[in-house]
């Protein structure tokens, strides 16, 4: 039971990371490319 919960939590962490990382990269890229838009 604990093994299943741990696997589920691990999968959730992977999913969250894969969703968050591209948006962070896109935001950083846009901010770097267009500094005026961030002001």
Coordinates of C-alpha atoms in Angstrom, one line a residue:
X1 CA 0.0 0.0 0.0
X2 CA 2.7 2.4 1.0
X3 CA 4.7 1.5 -2.2
X4 CA 1.7 2.4 -4.3
X5 CA 1.2 5.8 -2.6
X6 CA 4.9 6.5 -3.0
X7 CA 4.8 5.6 -6.7
X8 CA 1.7 7.8 -7.1
X9 CA 3.4 10.7 -5.4
X10 CA 6.5 10.3 -7.5
X11 CA 4.5 10.2 -10.7
X12 CA 2.6 13.4 -9.5
X13 CA 5.9 15.1 -8.9
X14 CA 7.2 14.2 -12.4
X15 CA 3.9 15.4 -13.9
X16 CA 4.0 18.7 -12.0
X17 CA 7.6 19.3 -13.0
X18 CA 7.0 18.5 -16.7
X19 CA 4.1 21.0 -16.6
X20 CA 5.8 23.8 -14.7
X21 CA 9.2 23.7 -16.3
X22 CA 8.1 24.7 -19.9
X23 CA 6.1 27.6 -18.6
X24 CA 9.0 28.8 -16.5
X25 CA 11.3 28.5 -19.5
X26 CA 8.8 30.4 -21.7
X27 CA 8.4 33.1 -19.1
X28 CA 12.2 33.5 -18.6
X29 CA 12.7 33.6 -22.4
X30 CA 10.0 36.2 -22.9
X31 CA 11.3 38.4 -20.1
X32 CA 14.8 38.1 -21.4
X33 CA 13.9 38.8 -25.0
X34 CA 11.4 41.6 -24.2
X35 CA 12.5 43.4 -21.0
X36 CA 10.1 46.3 -21.7
X37 CA 7.1 44.0 -21.4
X38 CA 8.1 43.0 -17.9
X39 CA 8.3 46.6 -16.7

